[in-house]
Tab-separated table of C-alpha atoms and ligand atoms in Angstrom:
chain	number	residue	atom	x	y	z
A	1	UNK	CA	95.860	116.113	75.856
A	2	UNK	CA	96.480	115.884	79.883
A	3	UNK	CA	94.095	117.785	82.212
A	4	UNK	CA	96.295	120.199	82.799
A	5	UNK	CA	98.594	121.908	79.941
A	6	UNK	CA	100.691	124.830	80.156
A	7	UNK	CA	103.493	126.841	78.041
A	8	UNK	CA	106.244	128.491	78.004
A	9	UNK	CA	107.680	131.275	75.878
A	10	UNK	CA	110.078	133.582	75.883
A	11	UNK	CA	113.814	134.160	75.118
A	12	UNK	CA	116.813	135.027	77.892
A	13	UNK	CA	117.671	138.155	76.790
A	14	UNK	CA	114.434	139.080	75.063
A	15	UNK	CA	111.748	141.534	77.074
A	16	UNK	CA	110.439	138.562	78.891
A	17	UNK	CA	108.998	135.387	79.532
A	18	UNK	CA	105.205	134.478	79.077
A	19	UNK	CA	103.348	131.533	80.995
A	20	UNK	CA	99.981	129.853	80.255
A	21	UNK	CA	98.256	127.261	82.388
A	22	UNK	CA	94.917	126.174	81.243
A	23	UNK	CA	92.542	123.839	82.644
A	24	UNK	CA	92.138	124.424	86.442
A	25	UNK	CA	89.679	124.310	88.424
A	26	UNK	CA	87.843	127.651	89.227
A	27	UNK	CA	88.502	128.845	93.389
A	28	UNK	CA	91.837	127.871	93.462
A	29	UNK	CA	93.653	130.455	95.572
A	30	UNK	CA	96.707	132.376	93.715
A	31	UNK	CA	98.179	135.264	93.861
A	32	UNK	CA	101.341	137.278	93.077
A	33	UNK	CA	102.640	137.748	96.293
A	34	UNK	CA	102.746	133.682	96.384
A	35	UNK	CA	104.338	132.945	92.677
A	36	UNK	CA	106.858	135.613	93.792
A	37	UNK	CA	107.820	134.023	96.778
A	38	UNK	CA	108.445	130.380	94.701
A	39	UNK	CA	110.534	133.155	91.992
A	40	UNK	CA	112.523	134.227	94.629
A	41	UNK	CA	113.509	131.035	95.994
A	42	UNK	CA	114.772	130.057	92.655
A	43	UNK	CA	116.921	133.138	92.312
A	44	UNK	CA	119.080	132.197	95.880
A	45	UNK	CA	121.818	129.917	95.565
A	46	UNK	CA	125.555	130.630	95.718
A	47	UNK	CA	127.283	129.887	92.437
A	48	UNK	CA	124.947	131.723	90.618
A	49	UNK	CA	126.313	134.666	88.115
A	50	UNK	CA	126.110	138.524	88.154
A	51	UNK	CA	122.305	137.925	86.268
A	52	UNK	CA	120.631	137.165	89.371
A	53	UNK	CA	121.937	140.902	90.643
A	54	UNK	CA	119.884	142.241	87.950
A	55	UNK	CA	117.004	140.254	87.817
A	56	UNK	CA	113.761	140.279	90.462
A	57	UNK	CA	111.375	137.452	88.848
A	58	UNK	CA	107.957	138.924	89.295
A	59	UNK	CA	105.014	136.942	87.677
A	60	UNK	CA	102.313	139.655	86.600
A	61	UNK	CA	99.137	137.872	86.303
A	62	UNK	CA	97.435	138.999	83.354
A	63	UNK	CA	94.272	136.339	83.050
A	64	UNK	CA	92.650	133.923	84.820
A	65	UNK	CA	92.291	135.036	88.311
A	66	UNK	CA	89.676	137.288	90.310
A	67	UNK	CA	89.591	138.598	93.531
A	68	UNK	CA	92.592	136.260	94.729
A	69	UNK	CA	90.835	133.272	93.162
A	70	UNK	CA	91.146	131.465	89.608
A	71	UNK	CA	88.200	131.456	87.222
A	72	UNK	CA	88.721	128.334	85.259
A	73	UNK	CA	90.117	130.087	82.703
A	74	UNK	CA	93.505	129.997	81.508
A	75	UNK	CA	96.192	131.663	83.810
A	76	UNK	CA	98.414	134.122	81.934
A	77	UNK	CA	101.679	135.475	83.344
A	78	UNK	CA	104.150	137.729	82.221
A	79	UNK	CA	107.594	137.847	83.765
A	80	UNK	CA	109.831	140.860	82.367
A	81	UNK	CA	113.403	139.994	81.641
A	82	UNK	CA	115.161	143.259	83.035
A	83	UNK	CA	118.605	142.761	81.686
A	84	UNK	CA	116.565	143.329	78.627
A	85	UNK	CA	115.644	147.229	79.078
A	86	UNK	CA	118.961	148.040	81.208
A	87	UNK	CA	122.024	145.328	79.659
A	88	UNK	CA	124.285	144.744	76.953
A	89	UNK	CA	125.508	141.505	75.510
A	90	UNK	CA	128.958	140.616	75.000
A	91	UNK	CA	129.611	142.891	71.805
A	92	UNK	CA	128.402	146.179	74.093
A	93	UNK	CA	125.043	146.551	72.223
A	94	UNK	CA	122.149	146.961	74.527
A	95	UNK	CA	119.915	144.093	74.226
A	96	UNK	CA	117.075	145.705	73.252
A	97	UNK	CA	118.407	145.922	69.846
A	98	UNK	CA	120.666	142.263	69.458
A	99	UNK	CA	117.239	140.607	70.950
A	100	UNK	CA	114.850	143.163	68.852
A	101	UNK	CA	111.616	142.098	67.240
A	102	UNK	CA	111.669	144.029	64.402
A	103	UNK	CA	113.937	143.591	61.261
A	104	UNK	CA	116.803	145.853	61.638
A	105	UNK	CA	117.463	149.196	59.348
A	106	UNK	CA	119.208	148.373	56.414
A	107	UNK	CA	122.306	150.431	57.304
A	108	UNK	CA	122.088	148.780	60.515
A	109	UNK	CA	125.340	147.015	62.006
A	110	UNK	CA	124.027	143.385	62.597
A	111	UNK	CA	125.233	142.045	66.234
A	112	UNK	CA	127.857	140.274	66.147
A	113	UNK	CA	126.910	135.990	65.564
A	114	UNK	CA	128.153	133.942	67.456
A	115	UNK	CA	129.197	130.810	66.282
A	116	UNK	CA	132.108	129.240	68.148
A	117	UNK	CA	129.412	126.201	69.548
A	118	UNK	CA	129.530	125.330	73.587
A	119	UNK	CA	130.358	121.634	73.967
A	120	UNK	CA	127.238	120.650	76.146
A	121	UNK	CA	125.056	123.338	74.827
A	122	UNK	CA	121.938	123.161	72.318
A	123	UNK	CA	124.275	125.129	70.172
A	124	UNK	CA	125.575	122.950	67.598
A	125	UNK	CA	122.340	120.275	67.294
A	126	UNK	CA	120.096	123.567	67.148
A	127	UNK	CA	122.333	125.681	64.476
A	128	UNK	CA	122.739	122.538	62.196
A	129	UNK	CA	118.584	121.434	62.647
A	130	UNK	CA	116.807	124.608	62.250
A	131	UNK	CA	119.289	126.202	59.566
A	132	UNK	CA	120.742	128.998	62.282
A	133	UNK	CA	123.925	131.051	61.338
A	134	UNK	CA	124.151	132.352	64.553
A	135	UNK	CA	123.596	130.506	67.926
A	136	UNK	CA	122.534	133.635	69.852
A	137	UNK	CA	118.898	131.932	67.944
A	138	UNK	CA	119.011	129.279	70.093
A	139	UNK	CA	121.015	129.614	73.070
A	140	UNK	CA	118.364	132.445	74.143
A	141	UNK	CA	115.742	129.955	74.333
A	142	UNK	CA	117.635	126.882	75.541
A	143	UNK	CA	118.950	128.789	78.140
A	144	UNK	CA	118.434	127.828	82.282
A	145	UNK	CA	116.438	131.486	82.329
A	146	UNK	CA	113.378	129.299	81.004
A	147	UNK	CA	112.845	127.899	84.410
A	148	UNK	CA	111.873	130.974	85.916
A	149	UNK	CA	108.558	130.472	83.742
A	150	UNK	CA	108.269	126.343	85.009
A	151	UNK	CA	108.794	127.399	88.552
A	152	UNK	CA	105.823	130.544	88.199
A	153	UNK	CA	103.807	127.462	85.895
A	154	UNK	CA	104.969	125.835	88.967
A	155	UNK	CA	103.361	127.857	91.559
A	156	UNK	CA	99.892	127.850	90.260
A	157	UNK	CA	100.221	124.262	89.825
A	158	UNK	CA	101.567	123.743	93.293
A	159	UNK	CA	98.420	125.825	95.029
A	160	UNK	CA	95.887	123.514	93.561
A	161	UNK	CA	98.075	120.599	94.825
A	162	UNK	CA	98.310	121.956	98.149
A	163	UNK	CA	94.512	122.036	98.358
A	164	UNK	CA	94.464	118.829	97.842
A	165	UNK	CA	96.932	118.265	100.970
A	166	UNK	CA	100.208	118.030	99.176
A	167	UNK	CA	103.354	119.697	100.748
A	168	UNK	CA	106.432	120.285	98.423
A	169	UNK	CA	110.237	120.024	99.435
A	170	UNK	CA	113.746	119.924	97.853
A	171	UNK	CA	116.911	119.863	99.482
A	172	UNK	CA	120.444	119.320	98.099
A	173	UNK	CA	122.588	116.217	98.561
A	174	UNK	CA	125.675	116.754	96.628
A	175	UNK	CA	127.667	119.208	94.808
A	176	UNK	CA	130.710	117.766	92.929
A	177	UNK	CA	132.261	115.725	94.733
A	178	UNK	CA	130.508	116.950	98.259
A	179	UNK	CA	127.991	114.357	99.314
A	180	UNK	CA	125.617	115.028	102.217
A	181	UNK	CA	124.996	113.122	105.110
A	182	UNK	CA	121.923	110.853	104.424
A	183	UNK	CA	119.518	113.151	106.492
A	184	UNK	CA	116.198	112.229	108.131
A	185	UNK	CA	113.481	113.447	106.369
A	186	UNK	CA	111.364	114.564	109.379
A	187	UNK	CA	114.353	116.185	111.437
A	188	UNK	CA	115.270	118.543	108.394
A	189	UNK	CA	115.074	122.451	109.417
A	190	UNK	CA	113.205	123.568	106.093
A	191	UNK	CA	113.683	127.042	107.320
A	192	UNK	CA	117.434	126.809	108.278
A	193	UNK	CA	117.599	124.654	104.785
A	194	UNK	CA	116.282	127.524	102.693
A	195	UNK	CA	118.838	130.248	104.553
A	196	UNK	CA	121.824	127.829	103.818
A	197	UNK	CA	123.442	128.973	100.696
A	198	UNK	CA	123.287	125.752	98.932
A	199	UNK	CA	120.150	124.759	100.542
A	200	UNK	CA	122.035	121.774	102.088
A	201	UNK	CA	120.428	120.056	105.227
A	202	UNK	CA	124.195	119.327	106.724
A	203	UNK	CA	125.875	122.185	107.621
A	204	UNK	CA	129.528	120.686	107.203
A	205	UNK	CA	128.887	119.378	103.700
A	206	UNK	CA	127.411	123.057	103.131
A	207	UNK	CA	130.850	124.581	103.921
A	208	UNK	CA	132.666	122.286	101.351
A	209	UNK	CA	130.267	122.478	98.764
A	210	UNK	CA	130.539	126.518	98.951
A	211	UNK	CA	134.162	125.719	98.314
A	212	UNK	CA	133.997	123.290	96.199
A	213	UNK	CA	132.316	126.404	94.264
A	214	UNK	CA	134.604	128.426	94.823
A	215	UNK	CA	137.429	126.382	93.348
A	216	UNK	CA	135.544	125.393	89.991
A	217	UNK	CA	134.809	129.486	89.705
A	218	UNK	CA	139.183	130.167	90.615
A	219	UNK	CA	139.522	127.661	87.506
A	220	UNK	CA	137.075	129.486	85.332
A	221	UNK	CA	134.724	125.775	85.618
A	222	UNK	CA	131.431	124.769	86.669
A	223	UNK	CA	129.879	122.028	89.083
A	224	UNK	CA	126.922	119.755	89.342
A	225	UNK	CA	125.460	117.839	91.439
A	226	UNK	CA	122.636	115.854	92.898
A	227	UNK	CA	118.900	117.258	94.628
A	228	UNK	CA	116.264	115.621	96.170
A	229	UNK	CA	112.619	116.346	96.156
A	230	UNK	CA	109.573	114.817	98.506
A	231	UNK	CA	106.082	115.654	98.140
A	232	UNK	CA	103.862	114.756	101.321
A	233	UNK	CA	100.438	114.080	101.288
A	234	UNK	CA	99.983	112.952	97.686
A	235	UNK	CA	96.504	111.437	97.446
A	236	UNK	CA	96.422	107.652	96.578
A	237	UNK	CA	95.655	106.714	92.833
A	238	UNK	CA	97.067	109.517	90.590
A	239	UNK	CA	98.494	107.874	87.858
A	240	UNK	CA	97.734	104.522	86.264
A	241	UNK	CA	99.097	101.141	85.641
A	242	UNK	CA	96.989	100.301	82.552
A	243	UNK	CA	99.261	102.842	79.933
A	244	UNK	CA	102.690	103.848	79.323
A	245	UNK	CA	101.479	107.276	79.053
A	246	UNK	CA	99.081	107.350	81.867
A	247	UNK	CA	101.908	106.049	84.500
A	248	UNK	CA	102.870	108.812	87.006
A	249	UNK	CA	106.914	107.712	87.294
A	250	UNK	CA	106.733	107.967	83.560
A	251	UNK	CA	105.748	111.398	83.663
A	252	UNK	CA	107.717	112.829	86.267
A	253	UNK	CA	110.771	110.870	84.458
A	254	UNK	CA	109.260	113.079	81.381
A	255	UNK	CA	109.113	116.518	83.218
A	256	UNK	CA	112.307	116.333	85.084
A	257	UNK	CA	114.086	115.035	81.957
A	258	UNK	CA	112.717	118.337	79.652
A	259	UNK	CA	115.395	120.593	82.070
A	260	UNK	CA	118.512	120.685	79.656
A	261	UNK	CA	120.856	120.378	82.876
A	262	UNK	CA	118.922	117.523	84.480
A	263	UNK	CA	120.742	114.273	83.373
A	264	UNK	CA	119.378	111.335	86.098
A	265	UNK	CA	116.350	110.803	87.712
A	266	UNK	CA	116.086	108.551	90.704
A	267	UNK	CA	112.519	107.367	91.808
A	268	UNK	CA	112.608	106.491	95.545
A	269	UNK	CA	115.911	104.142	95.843
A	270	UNK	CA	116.222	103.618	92.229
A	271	UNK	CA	119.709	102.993	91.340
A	272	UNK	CA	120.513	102.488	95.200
A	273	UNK	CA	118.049	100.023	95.236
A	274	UNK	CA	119.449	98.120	91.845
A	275	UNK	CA	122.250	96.049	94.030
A	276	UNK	CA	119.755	94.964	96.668
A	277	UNK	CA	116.993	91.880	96.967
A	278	UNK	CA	113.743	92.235	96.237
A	279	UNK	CA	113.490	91.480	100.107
A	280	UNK	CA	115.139	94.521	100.952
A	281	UNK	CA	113.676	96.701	99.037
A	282	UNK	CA	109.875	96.366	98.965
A	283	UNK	CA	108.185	98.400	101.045
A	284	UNK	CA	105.821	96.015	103.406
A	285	UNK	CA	101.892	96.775	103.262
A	286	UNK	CA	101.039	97.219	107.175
A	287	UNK	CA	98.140	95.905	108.644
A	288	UNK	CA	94.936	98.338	109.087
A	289	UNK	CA	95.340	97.689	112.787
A	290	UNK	CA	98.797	99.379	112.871
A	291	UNK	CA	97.534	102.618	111.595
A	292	UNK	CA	98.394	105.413	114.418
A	293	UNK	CA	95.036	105.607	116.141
A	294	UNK	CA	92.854	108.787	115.389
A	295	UNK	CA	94.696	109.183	111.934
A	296	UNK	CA	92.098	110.637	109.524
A	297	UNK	CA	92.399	107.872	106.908
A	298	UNK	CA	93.938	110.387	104.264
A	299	UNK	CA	96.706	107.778	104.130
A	300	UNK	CA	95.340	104.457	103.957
A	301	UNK	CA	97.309	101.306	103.671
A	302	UNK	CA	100.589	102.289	104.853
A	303	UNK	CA	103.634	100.907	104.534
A	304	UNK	CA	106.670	99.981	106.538
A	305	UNK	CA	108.964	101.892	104.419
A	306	UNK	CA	109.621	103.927	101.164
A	307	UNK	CA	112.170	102.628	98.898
A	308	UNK	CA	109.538	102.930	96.116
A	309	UNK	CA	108.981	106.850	96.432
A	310	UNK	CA	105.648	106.805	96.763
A	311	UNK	CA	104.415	104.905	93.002
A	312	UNK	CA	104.000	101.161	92.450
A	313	UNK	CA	102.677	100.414	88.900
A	314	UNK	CA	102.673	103.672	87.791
A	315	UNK	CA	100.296	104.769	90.719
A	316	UNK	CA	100.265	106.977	93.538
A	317	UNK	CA	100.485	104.652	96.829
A	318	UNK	CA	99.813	107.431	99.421
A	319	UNK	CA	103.734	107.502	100.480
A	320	UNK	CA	106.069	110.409	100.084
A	321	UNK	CA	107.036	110.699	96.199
A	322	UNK	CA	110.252	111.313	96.587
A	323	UNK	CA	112.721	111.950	93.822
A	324	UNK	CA	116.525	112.700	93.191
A	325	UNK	CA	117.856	114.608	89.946
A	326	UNK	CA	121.258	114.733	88.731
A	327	UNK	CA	121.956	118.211	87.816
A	328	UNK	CA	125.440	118.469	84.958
A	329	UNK	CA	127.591	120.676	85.378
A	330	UNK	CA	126.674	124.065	83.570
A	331	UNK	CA	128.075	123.717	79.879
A	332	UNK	CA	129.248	127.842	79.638
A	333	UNK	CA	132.669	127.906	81.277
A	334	UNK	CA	135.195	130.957	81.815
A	335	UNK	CA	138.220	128.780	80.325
A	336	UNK	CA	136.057	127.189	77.268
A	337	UNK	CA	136.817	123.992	76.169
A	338	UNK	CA	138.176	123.568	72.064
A	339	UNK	CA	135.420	123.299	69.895
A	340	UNK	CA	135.050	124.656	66.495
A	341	UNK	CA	133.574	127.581	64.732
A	342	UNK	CA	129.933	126.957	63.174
A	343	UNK	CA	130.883	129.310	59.786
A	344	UNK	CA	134.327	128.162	59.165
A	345	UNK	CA	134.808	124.917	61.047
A	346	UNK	CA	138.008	126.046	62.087
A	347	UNK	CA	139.497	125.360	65.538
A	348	UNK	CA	138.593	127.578	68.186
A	349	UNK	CA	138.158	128.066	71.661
A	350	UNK	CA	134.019	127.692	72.665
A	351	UNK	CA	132.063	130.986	72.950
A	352	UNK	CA	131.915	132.253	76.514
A	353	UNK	CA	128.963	134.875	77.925
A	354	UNK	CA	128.400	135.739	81.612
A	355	UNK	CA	127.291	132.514	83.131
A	356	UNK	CA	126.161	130.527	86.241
A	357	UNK	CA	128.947	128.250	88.310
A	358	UNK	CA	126.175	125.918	89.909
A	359	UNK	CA	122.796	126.161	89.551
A	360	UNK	CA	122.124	123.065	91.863
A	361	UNK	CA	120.675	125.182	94.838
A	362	UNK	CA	118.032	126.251	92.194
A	363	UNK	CA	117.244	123.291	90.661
A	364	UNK	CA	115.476	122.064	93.816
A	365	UNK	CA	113.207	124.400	93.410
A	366	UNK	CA	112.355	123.897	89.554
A	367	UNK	CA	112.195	119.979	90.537
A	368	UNK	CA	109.575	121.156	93.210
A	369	UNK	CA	107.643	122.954	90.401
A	370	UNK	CA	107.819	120.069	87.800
A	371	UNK	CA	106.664	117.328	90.239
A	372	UNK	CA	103.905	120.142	90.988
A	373	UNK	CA	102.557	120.230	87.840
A	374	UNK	CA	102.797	116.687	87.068
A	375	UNK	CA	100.680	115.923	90.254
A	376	UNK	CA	98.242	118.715	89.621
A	377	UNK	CA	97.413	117.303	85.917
A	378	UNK	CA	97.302	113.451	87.711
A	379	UNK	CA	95.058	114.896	90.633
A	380	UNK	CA	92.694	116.505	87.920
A	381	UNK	CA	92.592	113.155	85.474
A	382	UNK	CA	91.742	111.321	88.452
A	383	UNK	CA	89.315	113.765	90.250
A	384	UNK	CA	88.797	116.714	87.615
A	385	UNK	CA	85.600	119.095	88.125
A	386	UNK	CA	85.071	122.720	87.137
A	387	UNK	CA	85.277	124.693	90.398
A	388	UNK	CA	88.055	123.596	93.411
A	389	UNK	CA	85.140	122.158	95.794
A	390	UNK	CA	83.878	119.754	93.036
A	391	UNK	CA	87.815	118.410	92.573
A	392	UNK	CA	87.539	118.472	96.772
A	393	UNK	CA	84.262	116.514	97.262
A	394	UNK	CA	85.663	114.397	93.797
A	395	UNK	CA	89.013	113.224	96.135
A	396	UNK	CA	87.054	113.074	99.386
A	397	UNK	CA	84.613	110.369	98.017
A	398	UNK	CA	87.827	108.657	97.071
A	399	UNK	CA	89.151	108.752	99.836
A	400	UNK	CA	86.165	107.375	101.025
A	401	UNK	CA	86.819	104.191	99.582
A	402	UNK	CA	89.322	103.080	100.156
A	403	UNK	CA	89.740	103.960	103.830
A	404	UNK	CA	89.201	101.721	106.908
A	405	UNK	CA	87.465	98.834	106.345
A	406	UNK	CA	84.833	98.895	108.652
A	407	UNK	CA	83.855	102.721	107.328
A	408	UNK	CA	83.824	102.491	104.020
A	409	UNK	CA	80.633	103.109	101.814
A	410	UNK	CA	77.978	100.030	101.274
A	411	UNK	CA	78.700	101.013	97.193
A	412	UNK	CA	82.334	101.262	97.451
B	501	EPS	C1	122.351	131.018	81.368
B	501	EPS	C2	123.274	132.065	81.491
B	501	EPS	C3	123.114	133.092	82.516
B	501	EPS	C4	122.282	132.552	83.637
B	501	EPS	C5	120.982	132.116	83.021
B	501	EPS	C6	121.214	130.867	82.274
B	501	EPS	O1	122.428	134.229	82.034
B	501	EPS	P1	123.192	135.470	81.431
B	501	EPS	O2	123.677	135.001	80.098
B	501	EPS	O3	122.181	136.575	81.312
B	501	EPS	O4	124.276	135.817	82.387
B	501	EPS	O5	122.167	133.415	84.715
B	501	EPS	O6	120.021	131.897	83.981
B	501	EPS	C7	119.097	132.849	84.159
B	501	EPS	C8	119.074	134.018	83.531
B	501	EPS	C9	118.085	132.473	85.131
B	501	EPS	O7	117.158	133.266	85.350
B	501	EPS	O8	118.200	131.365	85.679
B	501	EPS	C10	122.492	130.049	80.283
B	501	EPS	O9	123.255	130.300	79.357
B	501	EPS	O10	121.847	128.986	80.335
């Protein structure tokens, strides 16, 4: 059981999505107004499908919080899905009667099942596994909608993070075959970034990876591509080297992986860092003396670089974590590839339902919530206490520590 556990319900076109997150800290600041603004980020993105017209993710908070603060308890949210009360699926029946609850009327017309299975879907694993005649059963739940409830999970995660003096970031670096400019962290516009439509840091790779969009939605396709995400001022120590389970690259790996579409994940210069030597890649540990002077030792032991993204061992080293996910190319496409029908095996061309182009823009933002809540159950293992001052006074002991030499504690 981790410190910090939280769920997910809730199908695509059902009447919405439901979010728990238990075990925080009581005093934690959250509110709607600050889930809504992660939602909304999540909903921008060019490539995206007529669903995000409809839809205006709004996390109701319905347990857990008091007066702008959390109580310990567990945080419920409820997000409606509003293509539920107001759409129609593809066989013109609203959806409040193909998604219902209830068993229909016996007289009833059933909805139509769909059954030609989506290469690159759950569709065909999920039919054959839980016994499903029609896929609508699963492709409502293993649908992308599902990360609106991570990123809201996300946010509450995310403000107990930032209390502990993390900062979260995403930005894209490819889109098919549109690679970025290797950008400098620190000179990054993260306001300009989140008004470009891909959320690209280079403007001219911005341009061609809106057309690069543009071209896989002419030939009824869809693209992928590649993200990266940094978190700044991660304390040193979440994590562990002493368990498979307890290591913090481990679990991010797991997190990341859970997202149907994400396919690769890159820890610092993983796979870039595979063809070099060991000399180019470790990141030196700097001398205490080469600190920047008047630092507040929040970051102690430094290093001369970050090819490692922040872990060694499993552990939090005080670095950036940063991470890059490769996102696949959505699997529901306008010209559908051959596949074959579920009932009669028979040759047929693969269902096709209103659907995304390239959801990379928004996957920053769900790898933002992910790492979140990954670092938020890590920062409560390590420092865990019932109210947000005890985790506070918990980390600043720490901290402590393992700072400068000459101050540290007689004990430590
Ligand atoms: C998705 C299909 C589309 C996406 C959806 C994921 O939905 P619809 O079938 O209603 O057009 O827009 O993503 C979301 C609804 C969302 O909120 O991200 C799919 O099949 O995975």
């Amino acid at each position: 059981m981790g410190s910090l556990r939280w769920f997910t319900a809730g199908e695509s076109h059902g009447p919405g999505l439901t979010v728990i997150v238990e075990g925080l800290p009581a005093g934690v600041p959250l509110s709607e107004a600050y889930i809504r603004a992660q939602l909304a980020r999540r909903q921008r993105g060019y490539g995206r499908g007529g669903r995000m017209k409809i839809e205006t993710d709004y996390a109701h908070i319905r347990g857990g919080v008091r007066h702008g603060r959390t109580l310990g308890s567990p945080v419920a949210l409820w997000i409606e899905n509003r293509d539920h009360a107001t759409g129609s699926g593809p066989d013109k029946r609203p959806w409040t009667e193909t998604m219902a609850v209830e068993a229909l009327e016996p007289d009833a017309e059933p909805p139509t099942r769909v059954t030609r299975v989506r290469p690159g879907h759950a569709d065909l694993a999920a039919a054959l596994k839980y016994g499903y005649g029609d896929v609508r059963n699963s492709l409502e739940r293993a649908s992308a909608r599902e990360s609106a409830a991570r990123v809201a999970a996300g946010a509450v995660a995310r403000s107990l993070a930032e209390q502990a003096g993390a900062r979260f970031y995403s930005h894209v670096v490819r889109i098919a075959d549109v690679a970025s400019e290797e950008a400098d962290f620190a000179d990054i516009d993260w306001q300009a970034l989140e008004d470009s439509p891909v959320r690209c840091a280079d403007p001219d790779a911005a341009a061609r990876m809106v057309a690069a969009i543009d071209a896989a939605k002419r030939d009824g396709d869809s693209v992928g591509g590649v993200v990266e995400a940094r978190v700044t001022g991660v304390p040193f120590g979440l994590g562990s080297h002493v368990h498979w389970d307890r290591k913090l690259s481990g679990r991010i790996a797991q997190a990341l992986l859970s997202m149907n579409a994400f396919k690769g994940v890159e820890i610092g210069d993983g796979f870039r860092g595979a063809a070099r030597r060991g000399s180019q890649m470790h990141d030196v540990v700097l001398p205490q003396d080469a600190w920047p002077s008047g630092e507040a030792p929040t970051r102690p032991w430094r290093r001369a670089s970050n090819h490692a993204g922040g872990i060694e061992g499993g552990t939090s080293n005080g670095e950036d974590i940063v991470v890059r996910v490769a996102v696949k190319p959505i699997a529901t496409l306008a010209h559908p590839l051959p596949s074959a029908d579920l009932a009669s095996g028979e040759r047929v061309q693969a269902h096709y339902e209103r659907s995304d182009v390239c959801v990379v823009p928004a996957a920053g933002v769900i790898v933002e919530a992910l790492l979140a809540l990954v670092l938020a159950d890590a920062l409560l293992e390590k420092h865990g206490g019932d109210s947000l001052a005890e985790v506070q006074r918990n980390l600043a002991a720490f901290r402590a520590r393992i700072g400068p030499l000459d101050e540290r504690p007689a004990d430590g």
